[in-house]
Coordinates of C-alpha atoms in Angstrom, one line a residue:
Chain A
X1179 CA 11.3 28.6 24.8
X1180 CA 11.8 25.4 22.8
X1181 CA 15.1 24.5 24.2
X1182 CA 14.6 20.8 22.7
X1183 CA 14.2 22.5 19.1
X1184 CA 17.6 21.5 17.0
X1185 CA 17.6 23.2 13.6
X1186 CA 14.2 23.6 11.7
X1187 CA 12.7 19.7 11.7
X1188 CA 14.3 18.2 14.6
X1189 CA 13.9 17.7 18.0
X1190 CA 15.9 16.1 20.7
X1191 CA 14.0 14.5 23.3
X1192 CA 15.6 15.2 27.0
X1193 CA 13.3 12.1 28.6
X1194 CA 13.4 9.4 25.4
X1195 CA 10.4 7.6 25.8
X1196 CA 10.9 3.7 26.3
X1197 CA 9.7 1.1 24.1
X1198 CA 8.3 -1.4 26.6
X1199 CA 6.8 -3.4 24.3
X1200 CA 6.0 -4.1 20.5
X1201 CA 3.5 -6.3 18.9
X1202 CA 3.2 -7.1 15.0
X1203 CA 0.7 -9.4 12.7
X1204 CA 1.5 -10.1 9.4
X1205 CA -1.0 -11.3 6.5
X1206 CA -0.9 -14.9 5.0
X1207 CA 1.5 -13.5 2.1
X1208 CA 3.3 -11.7 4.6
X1209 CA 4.2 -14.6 6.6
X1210 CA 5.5 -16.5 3.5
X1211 CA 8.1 -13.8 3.0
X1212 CA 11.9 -13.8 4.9
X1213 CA 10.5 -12.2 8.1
X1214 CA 8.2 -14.8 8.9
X1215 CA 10.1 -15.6 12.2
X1216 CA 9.5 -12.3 13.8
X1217 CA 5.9 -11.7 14.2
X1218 CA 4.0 -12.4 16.8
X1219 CA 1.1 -13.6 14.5
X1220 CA 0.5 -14.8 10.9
X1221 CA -2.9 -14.5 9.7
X1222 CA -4.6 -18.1 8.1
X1223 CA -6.7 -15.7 6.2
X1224 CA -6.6 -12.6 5.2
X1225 CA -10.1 -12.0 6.0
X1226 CA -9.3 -12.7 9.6
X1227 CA -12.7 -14.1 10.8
X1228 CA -15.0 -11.4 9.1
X1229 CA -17.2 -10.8 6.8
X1230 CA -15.6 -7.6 5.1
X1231 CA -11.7 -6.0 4.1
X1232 CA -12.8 -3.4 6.4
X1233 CA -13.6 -5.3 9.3
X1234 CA -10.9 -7.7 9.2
X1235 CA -8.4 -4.9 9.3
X1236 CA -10.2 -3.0 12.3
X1237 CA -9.7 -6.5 13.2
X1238 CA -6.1 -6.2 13.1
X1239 CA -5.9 -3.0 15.2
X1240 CA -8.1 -4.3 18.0
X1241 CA -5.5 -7.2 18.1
X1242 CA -2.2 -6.2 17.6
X1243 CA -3.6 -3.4 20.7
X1244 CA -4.6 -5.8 23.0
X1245 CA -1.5 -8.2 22.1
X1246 CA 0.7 -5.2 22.9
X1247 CA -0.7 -4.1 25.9
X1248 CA -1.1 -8.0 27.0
X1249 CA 3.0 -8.3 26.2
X1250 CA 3.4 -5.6 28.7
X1251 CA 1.7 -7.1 31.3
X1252 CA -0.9 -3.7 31.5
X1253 CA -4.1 -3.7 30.7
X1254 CA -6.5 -0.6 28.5
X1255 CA -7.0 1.6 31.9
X1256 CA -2.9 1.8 32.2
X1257 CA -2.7 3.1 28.7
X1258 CA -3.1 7.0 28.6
X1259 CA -3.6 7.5 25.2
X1260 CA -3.5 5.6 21.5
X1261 CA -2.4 7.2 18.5
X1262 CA -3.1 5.3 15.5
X1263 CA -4.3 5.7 11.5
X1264 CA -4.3 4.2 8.2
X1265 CA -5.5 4.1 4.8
X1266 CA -9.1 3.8 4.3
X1267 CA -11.1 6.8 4.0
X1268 CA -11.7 8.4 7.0
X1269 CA -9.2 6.4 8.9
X1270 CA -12.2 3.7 9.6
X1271 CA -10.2 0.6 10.5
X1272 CA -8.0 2.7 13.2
X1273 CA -11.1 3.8 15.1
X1274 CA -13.4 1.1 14.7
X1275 CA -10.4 -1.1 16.0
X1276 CA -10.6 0.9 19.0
X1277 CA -13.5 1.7 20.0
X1278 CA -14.4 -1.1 22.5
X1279 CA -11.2 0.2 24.9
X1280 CA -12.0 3.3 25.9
X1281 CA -8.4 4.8 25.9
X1282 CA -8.7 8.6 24.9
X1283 CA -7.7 8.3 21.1
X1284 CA -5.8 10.4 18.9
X1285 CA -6.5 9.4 14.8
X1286 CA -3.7 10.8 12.4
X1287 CA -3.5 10.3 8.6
X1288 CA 0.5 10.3 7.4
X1289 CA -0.7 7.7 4.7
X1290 CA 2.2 5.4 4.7
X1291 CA 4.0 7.3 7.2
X1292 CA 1.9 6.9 10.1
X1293 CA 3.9 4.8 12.0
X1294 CA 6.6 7.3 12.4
X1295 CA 4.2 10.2 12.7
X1296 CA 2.5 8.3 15.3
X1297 CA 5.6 7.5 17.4
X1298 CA 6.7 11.1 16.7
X1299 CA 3.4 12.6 19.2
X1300 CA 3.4 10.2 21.0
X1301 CA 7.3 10.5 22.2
X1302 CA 6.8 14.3 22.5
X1303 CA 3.6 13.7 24.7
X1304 CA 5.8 11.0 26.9
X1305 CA 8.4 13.6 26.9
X1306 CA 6.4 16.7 27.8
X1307 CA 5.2 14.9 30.7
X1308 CA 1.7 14.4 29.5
X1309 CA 2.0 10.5 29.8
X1310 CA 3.4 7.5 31.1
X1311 CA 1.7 4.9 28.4
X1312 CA 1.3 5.2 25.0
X1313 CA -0.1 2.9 22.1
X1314 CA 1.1 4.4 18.5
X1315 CA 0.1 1.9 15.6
X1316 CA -1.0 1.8 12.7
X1317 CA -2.6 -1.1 9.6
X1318 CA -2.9 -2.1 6.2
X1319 CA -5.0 -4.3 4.3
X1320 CA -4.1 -5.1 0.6
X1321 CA -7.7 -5.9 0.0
X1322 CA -9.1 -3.2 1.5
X1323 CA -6.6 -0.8 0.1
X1324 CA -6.5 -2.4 -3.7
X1325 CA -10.7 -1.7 -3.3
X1326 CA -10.3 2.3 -2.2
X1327 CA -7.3 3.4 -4.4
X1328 CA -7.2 0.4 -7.3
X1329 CA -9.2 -2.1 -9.1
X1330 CA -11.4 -4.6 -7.7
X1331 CA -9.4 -7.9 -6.5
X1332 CA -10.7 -10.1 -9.3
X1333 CA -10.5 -7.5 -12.7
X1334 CA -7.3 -9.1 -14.6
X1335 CA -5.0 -6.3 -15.2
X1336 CA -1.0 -5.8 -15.2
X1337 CA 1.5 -4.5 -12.9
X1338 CA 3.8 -2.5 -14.2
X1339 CA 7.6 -3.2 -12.7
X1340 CA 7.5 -0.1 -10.5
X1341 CA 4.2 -1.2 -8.8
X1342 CA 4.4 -2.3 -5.0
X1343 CA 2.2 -4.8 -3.4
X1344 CA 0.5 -3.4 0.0
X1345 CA 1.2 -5.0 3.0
X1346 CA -1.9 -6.7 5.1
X1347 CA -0.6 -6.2 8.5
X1348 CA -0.4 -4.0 11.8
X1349 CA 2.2 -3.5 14.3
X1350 CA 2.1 -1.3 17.6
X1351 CA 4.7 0.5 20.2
X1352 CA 3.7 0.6 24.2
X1353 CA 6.0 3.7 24.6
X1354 CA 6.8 4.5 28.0
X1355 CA 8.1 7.0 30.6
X1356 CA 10.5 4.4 31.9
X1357 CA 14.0 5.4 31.6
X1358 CA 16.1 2.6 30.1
X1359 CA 15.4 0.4 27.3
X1360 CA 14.9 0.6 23.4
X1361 CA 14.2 4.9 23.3
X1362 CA 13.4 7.5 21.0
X1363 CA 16.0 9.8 21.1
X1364 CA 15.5 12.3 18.1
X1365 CA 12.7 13.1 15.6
X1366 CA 13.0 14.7 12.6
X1367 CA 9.8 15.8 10.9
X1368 CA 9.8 15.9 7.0
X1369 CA 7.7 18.8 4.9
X1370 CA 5.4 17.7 1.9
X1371 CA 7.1 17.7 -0.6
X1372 CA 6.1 17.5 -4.7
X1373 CA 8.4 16.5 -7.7
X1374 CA 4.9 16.6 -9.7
X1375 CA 4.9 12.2 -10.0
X1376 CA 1.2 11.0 -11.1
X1377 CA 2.0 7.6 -11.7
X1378 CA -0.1 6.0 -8.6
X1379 CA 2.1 2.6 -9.5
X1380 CA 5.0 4.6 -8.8
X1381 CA 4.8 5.6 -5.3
X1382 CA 8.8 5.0 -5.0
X1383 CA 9.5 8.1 -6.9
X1384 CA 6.8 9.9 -5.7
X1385 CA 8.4 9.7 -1.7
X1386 CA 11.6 9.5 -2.5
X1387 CA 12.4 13.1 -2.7
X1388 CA 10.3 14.0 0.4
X1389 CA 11.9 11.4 2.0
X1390 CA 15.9 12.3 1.1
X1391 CA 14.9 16.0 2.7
X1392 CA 14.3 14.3 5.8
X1393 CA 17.4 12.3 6.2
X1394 CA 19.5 15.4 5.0
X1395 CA 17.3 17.9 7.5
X1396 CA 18.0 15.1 10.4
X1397 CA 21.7 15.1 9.6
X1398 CA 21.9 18.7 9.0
X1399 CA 20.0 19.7 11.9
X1400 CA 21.7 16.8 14.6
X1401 CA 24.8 17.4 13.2
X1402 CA 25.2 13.5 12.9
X1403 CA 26.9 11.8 10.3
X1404 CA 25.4 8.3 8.5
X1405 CA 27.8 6.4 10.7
X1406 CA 26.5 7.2 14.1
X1407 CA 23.5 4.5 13.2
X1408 CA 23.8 1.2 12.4
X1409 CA 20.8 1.1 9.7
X1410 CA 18.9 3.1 8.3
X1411 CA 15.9 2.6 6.8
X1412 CA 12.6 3.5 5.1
X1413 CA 9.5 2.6 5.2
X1414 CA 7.9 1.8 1.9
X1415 CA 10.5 3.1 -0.7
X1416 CA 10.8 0.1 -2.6
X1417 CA 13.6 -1.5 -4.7
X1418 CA 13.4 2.2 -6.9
X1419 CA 12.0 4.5 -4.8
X1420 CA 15.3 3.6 -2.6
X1421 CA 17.8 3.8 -4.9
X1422 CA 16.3 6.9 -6.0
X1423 CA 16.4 8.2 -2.2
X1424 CA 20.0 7.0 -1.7
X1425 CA 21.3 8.6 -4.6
X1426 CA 19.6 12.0 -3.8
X1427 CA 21.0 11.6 0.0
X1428 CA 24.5 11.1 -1.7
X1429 CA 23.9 14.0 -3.8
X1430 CA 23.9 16.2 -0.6
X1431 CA 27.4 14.7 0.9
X1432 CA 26.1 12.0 3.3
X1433 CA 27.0 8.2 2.2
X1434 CA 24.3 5.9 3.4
X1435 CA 24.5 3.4 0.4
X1436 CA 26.4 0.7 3.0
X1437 CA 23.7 0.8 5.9
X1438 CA 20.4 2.2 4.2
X1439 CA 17.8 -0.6 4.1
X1440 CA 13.6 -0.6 2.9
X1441 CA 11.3 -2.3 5.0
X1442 CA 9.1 -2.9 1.7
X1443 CA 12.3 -4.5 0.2
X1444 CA 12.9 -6.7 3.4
X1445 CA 9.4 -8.2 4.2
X1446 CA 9.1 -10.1 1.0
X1447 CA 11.2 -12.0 -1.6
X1448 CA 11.0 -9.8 -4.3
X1449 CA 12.1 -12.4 -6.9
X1450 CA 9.5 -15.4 -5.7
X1451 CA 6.7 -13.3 -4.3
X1452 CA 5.4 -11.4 -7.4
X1453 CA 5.5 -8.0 -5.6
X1454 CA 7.3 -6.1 -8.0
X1455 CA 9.0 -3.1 -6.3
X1456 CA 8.3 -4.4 -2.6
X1457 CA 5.9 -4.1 -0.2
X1458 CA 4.1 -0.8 0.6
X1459 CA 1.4 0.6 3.1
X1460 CA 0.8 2.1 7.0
X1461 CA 1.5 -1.5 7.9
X1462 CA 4.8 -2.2 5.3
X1463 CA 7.3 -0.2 8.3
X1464 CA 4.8 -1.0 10.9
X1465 CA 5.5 -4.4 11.1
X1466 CA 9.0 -4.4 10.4
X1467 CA 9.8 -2.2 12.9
X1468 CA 7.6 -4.0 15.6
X1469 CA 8.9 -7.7 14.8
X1470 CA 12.4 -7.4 13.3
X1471 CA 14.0 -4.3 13.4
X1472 CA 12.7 -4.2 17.3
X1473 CA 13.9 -7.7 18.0
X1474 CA 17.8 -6.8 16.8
X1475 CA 17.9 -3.8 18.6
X1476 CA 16.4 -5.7 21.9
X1477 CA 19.1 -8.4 21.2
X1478 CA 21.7 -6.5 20.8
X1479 CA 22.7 -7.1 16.9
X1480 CA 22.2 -3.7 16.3
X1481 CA 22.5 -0.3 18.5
X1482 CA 20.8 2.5 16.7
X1483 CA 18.8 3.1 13.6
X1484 CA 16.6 5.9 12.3
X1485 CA 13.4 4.8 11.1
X1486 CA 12.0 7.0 8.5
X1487 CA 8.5 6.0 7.4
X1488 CA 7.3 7.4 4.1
X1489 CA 4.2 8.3 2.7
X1490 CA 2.7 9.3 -0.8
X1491 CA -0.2 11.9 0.1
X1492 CA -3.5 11.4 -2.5
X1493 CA -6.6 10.2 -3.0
X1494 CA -8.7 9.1 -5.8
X1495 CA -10.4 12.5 -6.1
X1496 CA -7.1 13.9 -6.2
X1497 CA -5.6 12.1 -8.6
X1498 CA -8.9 12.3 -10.9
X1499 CA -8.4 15.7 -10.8
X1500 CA -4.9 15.9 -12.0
X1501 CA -2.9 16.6 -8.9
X1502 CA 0.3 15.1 -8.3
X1503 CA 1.2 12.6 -6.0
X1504 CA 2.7 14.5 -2.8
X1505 CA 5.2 12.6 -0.5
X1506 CA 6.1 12.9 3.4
X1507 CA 8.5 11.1 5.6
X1508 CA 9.2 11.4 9.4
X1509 CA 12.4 10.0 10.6
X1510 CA 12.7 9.0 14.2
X1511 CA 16.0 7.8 15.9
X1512 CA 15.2 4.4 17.8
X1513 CA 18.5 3.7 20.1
X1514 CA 19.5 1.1 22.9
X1515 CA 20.2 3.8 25.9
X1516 CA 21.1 2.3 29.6
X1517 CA 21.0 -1.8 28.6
Chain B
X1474 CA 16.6 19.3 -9.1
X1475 CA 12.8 21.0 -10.8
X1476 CA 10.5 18.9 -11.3
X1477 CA 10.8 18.7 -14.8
X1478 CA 14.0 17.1 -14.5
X1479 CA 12.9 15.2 -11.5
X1480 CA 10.6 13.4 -14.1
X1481 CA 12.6 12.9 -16.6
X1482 CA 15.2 11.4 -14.3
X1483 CA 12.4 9.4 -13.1
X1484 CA 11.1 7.9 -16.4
X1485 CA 14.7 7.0 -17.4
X1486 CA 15.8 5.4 -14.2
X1487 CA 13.1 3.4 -13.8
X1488 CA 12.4 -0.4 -14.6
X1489 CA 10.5 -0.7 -18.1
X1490 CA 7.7 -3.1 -18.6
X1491 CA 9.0 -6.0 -21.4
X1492 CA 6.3 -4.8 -23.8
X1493 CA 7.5 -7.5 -26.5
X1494 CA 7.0 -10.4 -24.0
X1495 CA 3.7 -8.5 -22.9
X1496 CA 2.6 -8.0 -26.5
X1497 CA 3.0 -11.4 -27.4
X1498 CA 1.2 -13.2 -24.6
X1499 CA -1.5 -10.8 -25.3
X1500 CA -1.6 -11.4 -28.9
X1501 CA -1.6 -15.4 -27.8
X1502 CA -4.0 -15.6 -25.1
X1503 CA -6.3 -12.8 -26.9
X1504 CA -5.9 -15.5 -30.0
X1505 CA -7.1 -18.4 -27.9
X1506 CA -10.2 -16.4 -27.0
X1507 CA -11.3 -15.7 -30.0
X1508 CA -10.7 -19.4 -31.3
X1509 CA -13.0 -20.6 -28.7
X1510 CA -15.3 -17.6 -29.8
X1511 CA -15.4 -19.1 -33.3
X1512 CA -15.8 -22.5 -32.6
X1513 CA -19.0 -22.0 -30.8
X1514 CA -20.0 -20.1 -33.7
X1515 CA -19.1 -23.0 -36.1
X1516 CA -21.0 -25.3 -33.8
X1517 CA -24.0 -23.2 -33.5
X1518 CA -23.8 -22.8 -37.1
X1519 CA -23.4 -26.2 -38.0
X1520 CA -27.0 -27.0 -36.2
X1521 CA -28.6 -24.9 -38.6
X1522 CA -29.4 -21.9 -36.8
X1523 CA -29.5 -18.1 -38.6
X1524 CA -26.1 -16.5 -38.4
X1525 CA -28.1 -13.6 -36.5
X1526 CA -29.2 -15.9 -33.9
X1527 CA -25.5 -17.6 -33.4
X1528 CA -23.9 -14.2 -33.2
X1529 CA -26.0 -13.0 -30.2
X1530 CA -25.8 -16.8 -28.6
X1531 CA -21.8 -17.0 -29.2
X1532 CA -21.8 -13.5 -27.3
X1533 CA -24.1 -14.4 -24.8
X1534 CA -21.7 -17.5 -24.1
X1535 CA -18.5 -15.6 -24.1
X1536 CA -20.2 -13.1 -21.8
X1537 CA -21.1 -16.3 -19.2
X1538 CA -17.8 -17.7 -19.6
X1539 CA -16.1 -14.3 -18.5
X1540 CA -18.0 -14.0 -15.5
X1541 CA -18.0 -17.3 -14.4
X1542 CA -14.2 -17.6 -14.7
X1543 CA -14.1 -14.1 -12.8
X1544 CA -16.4 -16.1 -10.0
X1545 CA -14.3 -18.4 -9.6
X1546 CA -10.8 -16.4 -9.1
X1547 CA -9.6 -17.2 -12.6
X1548 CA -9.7 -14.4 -14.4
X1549 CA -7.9 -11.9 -12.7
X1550 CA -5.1 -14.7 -13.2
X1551 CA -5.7 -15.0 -16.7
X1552 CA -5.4 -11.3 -16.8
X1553 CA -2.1 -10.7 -14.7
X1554 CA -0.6 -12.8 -17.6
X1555 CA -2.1 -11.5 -20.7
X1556 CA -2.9 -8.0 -20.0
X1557 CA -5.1 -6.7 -23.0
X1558 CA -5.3 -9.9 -24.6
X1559 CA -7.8 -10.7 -21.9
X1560 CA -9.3 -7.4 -21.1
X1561 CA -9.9 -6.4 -24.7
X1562 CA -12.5 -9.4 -25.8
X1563 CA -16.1 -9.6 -24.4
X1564 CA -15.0 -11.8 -21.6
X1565 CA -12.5 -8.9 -20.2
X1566 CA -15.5 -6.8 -20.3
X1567 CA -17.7 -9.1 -18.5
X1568 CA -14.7 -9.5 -15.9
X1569 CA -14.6 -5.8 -15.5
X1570 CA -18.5 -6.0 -14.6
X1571 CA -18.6 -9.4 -12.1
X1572 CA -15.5 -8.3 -10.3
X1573 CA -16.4 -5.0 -9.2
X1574 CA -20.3 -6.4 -8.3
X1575 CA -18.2 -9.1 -6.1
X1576 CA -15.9 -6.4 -4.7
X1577 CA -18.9 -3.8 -3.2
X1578 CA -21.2 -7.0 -2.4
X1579 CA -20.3 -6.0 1.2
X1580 CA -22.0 -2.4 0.8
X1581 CA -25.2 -4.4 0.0
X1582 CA -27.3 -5.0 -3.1
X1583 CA -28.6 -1.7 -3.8
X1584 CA -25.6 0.7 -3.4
X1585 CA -22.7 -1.9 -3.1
X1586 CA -23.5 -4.4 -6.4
X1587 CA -26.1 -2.1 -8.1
X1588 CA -24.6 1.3 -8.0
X1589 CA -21.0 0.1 -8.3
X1590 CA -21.1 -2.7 -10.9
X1591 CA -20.4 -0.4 -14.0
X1592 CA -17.4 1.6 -12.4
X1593 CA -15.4 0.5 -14.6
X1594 CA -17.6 -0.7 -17.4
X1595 CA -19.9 2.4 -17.0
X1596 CA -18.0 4.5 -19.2
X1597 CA -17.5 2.6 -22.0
X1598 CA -21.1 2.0 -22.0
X1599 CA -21.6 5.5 -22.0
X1600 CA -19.6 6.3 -25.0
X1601 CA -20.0 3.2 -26.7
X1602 CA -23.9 4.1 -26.9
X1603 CA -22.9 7.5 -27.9
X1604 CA -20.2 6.5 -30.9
X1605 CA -23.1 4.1 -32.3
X1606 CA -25.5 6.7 -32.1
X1607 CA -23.5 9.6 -34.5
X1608 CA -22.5 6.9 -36.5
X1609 CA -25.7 5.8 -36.8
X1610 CA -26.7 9.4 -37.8
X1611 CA -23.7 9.2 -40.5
X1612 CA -24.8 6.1 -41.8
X1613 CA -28.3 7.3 -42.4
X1614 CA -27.2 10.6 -44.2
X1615 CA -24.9 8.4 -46.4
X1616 CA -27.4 5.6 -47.9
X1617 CA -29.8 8.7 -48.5

């Protein structure tokens, strides 16, 4: 029987897994922006060395895995499996990033909400005693991403003022079967949902309804009320998107408005930075998480959040064939327990 | 909410584009464009070539200029600010040839640069050719 099963999208995890460590690197543009401070590495160029988008961000996972696993004092034959993904086709940069470490890997696609996804199996794994050390991560490239789902770098074209800007960047977890720490205590796991947006520059809209059903279902289903976390906060809503999501939450009786927060609104300055909306991609939450949002909860300045990474669901065949943009959103409760 | 509503909801909520701002830098920078256009013209001109010959070179020039400026990273500047006033001249369609040609350079020459060069161009060749064609066709029925 699934006696850890809480309502229809939630479950509560009996051993939380342990964050033993985090690791983040941020693109140049990235490290311009008002997080600067907490990654652990800001790239020179965004190229990183290579000769390709591609390569540079399989660059980033290789790195930001063997920087997490170096921060925990383990090394690749301690690590029992890696769960990672992003957005090129194929999920190219996560396994090519990997392949020289020989951990058994797991690939997922959540689009933009890999990071939560990710962190989702690989609690539940940890959990149902399948593991004692876990790598869930995930990347974004805005090059290589602008080249898959846009227009080429240098064509000159307009944003329009819902647009967001995708983040180059990675950031990983080391969860672990230790038992105090920075846990995962609950995950709530969101259903696709489809308000029939097409507007590729207005992903905001697109996850925004898919993402309010989550934080409703993890309320709903926890019986928790907004208060019980200090923050919470999405993963690539945007400026829009999130006021969209905030007012849809509200709509259903729970007042988040006072502690709801965007990781794309936080990792640039959306007046100086040219990014319209905010920052977007696998990597937008990914690094926020793993450099700022970990380092308040380690310190102390906060106690529990839920961290619901959002993801718009298409591809260019999709959306050349007329279908709507579909969105996701996993929500995971990240909490101080024993420290 | 259905998604009907949803979308109107959407569209009215959401931040709007300033499309007189827009429309006048593109009306500006578009202008500029096609001054320079028309000066090497006049210059060409003034040398005593055949205005045949001085329409193909001015388009030839503006064609070099376009991708030169996309070469070098300009461009797409030029672009972010002007919007159609730079895409809509020859030089915007030269940028929307050079940029992707520099973008798949890493797939290789054959089916990075070759095959992907007109992906954005490619249709607008494609019709283009076929619009002159019937018109073509209507032109020669009307003179007989």
């Amino acid at each position: 029987m699934a006696v850890k099963r809480v309502g229809n999208q939630t479950v509560i995890l009996q051993k939380p897994p342990i964050i033993l460590e985090s690791a983040s690197i941020a693109g140049k543009k990235e490290g311009e922006g008002p997080l600067a401070d907490y990654f652990d590495m800001i790239l020179e160029d965004d190229l990183f060395g290579e000769k390709t988008w591609e390569k540079a961000e399989s660059r980033l996972i290789r790195e930001v895995l063997l920087k997490v696993i170096d921060k925990a004092c383990l090394s690749y034959s301690d690590i029992n499996y890696v769960i990672s993904g992003d957005l090129l086709n194929q999920c190219i940069a996560a396994s090519f990033g990997v392949r020289e470490s020989q951990i058994p890997f797991f690939g997922v696609y959540g689009a933009c909400s890999t990071m939560a996804e990710s962190i989702s199996l690989g609690s539940m794994i940890i959990d149902g005693g399948f593991a004692d050390h876990i790598v869930c991560m995930t990347s974004s490239h805005f090059c290589s991403a602008e080249k898959q789902f846009r227009f080429p770098l240098e064509m000159g074209s307009q944003r329009p003022p819902t647009a967001q800007w995708t983040v180059t960047g990675a950031g990983a977890v080391l969860l672990s079967s230790d038992i105090s720490g920075i846990g995962i205590t609950k995950i709530t796991t969101g259903y696709i949902a489809d308000k029939g947006i097409k507007d590729a520059n207005n992903m905001g809209a697109a996850m925004a309804p898919a993402t309010a059903a989550t934080i409703v279902a993890h309320f709903k289903d926890t019986g928790l009320q907004p208060d019980y976390y200090d923050m919470i906060i999405t993963g690539d809503l945007g400026k829009f998107g999130g006021e969209l999501c905030c007012s849809m939450v509200e709509n259903e009786g729970y007042k988040i408005k006072d502690r709801y927060k965007d990781c794309g609104v936080l990792i640039y300055d959306l007046e100086k930075q040219d990014v319209a909306c905010g920052g977007s991609g696998c990597g937008c939450s990914a690094v926020v998480l793993t450099s700022y949002l970990y380092q308040l909860l380690k310190e102390g300045f906060i106690k529990r959040i839920l961290f619901v990474a959002t993801g718009a669901l298409l591809s260019t065949t999709s959306s050349q064939q007329g279908e709507s943009i579909l969105g996701i959103a996993h929500a995971v409760s990240v909490e101080r327990i024993g420290i | 909410m259905t998604k009907k509503e949803y979308q109107t909801y959407v569209n009215e909520k959401a931040p709007k584009s300033p499309k007189l701002i827009n429309g006048i830098k593109a009306f500006v920078v578009g202008g500029l464009i096609c001054i320079i256009g028309q000066l090497i013209y006049n210059f060409f001109i003034s040398l005593g070539l055949l205005e045949e010959e001085v329409l193909s070179i001015t388009t030839i020039i503006m064609i070099f200029l376009g991708a030169i400026l996309t070469g070098m990273n300009i461009y797409d500047e030029i672009g972010k600010f002007a919007g159609a006033g730079s895409a809509v001249p020859i030089t915007g369609f030269a940028n929307s040839i050079v940029s992707p040609a520099m973008e798949f350079k890493s797939e290789g020459q054959i089916m990075g640069v070759g095959a992907k060069m007109f992906v954005i161009a490619g249709p607008v060749l494609v019709y283009g050719t076929i619009t002159s064609v019937i018109i073509g066709i209507i032109y020669y029925f009307i003179r007989m």
